Amino acid sequence: MDLIEDIVTPFNIQASEKGVDYDKLIAQFGCQKVLPAHIKEIEEITGKKAHHLLRRGIYFAHRDLEMILNTAKMKKPFYLYTGRGPSSAALHLGHMIPFILNKWLQEVFDVPVVIQITDDEKYLYRQELSLEQVKHFSRENIRDIIACGFDLNKTFIFTDTSYINFLYPNFLKMQKHLTVNQIFGCFGFNGSDCVGKIAYPPLQAVPAFSNSFPHIFRNKNDIPCLIPEAIDQDPYFRLTRDIAPKINYLKPAVLHAKFFPALQGLHTKMSASDENTAIYLTDSKKEIERKIKSFAFSGGGKTLQDHREKGANLEVDVPFQYLSFLMEDDERLDEIRQKYGKGEITTGEVKKDLIGLLQKLVEDHKVKKKEVTDELIDKFMEIRELDVKL
Amino acid sequence: MDLIEDIVTPFNIQASEKGVDYDKLIAQFGCQKVLPAHIKEIEEITGKKAHHLLRRGIYFAHRDLEMILNTAKMKKPFYLYTGRGPSSAALHLGHMIPFILNKWLQEVFDVPVVIQITDDEKYLYRQELSLEQVKHFSRENIRDIIACGFDLNKTFIFTDTSYINFLYPNFLKMQKHLTVNQIFGCFGFNGSDCVGKIAYPPLQAVPAFSNSFPHIFRNKNDIPCLIPEAIDQDPYFRLTRDIAPKINYLKPAVLHAKFFPALQGLHTKMSASDENTAIYLTDSKKEIERKIKSFAFSGGGKTLQDHREKGANLEVDVPFQYLSFLMEDDERLDEIRQKYGKGEITTGEVKKDLIGLLQKLVEDHKVKKKEVTDELIDKFMEIRELDVKL
């Protein structure tokens, strides 16, 4: 019996080397499993094969996903809400996951996406950061996000400080209906934390209410919202869903991803605070090769003989996990699963595949990012009507 | 020895029937007494006789008033900041006091005034109020404030919800430098209060920093700020002054008024929550007469004989106190002080004077208020350049 509980909060992830026990987490958080029936329904509604992040169970848990699928089935509007905390200028692969899925969902469901850049949060939570630094990070992060391919006509990106006048009324409504003790309990804060830290969490709720975006949804109220994010963000949306009915708003639906593991193993997620745990979207081909070769934790046998006999433990193998998140080719991934699992190919060979894939992915991203002009950033952030079916 | 301590907080005033012990309060809050030398200096700088609210010691305490007077002496710019919490549509006489002084200071020093309407605060602090109600109250209160005669070219009035995008960066700076425990300690809150209540106090600091008003002060930073308000607001500005140097801002100066007493006596201030304690700016002549005659607490003798022998106790006499706040005619006030103090005139006679004065004051205000159009309100609230010497 595993006596050590996983720690999963918006600020800290700690698990055993086997990674987070996601079934336990679902039970603990009180959300639901994404089932094959959900995936099938998405495919039926959109007429498209589901994204591999869905098919491979990386987006594995939800709340009220059926509500969104029913809305889509009735050809009624819904929208996607995701975000990013701009704690550094460079993003890593783990940061890309929600944007990859949101971009895909936008495309196949033909729905708007709102993207919150929580510059206020990072300023308040990181002692060492100034507002100016965080604003710079925000702009660079937005550049990366746009490079993921979002549709300008259906996407609104905003920083909290630039859009606060639209967010503030709903922020106040949330703040009036949450006690300090509830925030303490939900996030593990206490009285010696700065008041901004305690005040912030309700702001992450606000983009889940469609009347925060009058320029997008005009006079239509209560457009359903789906929030695809990593599961560490769940506490924010548990609060949101608790309070929503008290202020006469619809509860948002959530779709939660597993963590993109650190190079060193599944005990924690890829983190921007230690650069050797992460592949950055700015890394050179050489750096990618070096990091994967030096750091990516192998589930293979300790000796070649051992490996040939027992095969690799794919559950803890970082290269294989990364391929599951990022390799689009199902057949090739399945071949690797079979052969690597049986010990027929080595970690070195799998890493070679991964290095090639990451180098291409990062280089492609760099090209797309170069095309993102300052003017285009301003366009995505402009408060404007979107091309949305209401 | 008086064993019962006065209670003076932004939310509650309780004192003995003699009223708040203001000397004790100065010591307790750690502010300074306004001295005859200050009044004299104001008169020297402006070339005008000091306002009776200053001359009569109603504005009795300060922090850093010398800094403001030195600034004025050097003909450098400073500005005034005052505010109003819109908890009801109708204002009473007590609410007028800071506006009367601010209007006068604006005129004689030729300086800008910024007026914060804390609609967010009242929404958060009053369980029963909706945001829509508070917004309605704000607009009606602004109408009354403009009727006090502020100069459109030198006055900017804003509600927190309408101006939050300009306030938010400094709000975050304040929030980052204050712990929850500091807010708890300063305002007597605890963990069962809503998070908005704890988050709000730093927002009252923000208008004290001149870079919150780029349209008024352009690129000039750290224009000194003077805040004339009732002394119950001191906790907000103690916090402001504590934090200001940590975020590289100038500490604002404050100038504190005594409370405008309730009709029933000096143990508390005039309050909008019990209409029989207050004279409203909407009261009819008859209502004013009835309230003063029925409720205004008399310091006169219990019998006419007793009164003729010992005279009135002016310190607890509400009609005389009101005259001190509102009667401009020094000679007449002095005459009443002498004769009423000696018992030569009765409470009835003094009340008659007061009723006449209040009726005229309220009727004049009603006329001026009628002239305040919706268009004029919008003009005062427009984010614009002011006619300010920088």
Coordinates of C-alpha atoms in Angstrom, one line a residue, chain A residues 19 99 149 168 174 189 223 247 272 329 362:
Chain A
G19 CA 3.4 9.4 -11.6
F99 CA -3.3 25.2 -26.5
G149 CA -2.6 28.5 -35.0
Y168 CA -14.3 43.5 -12.4
M174 CA -17.4 36.0 -6.9
F189 CA -3.0 29.9 2.0
I223 CA -23.4 30.7 -23.3
I247 CA -25.0 34.5 -8.7
A272 CA 9.8 26.4 -16.1
D329 CA 1.1 8.9 -36.1
V362 CA 10.2 23.2 -32.1

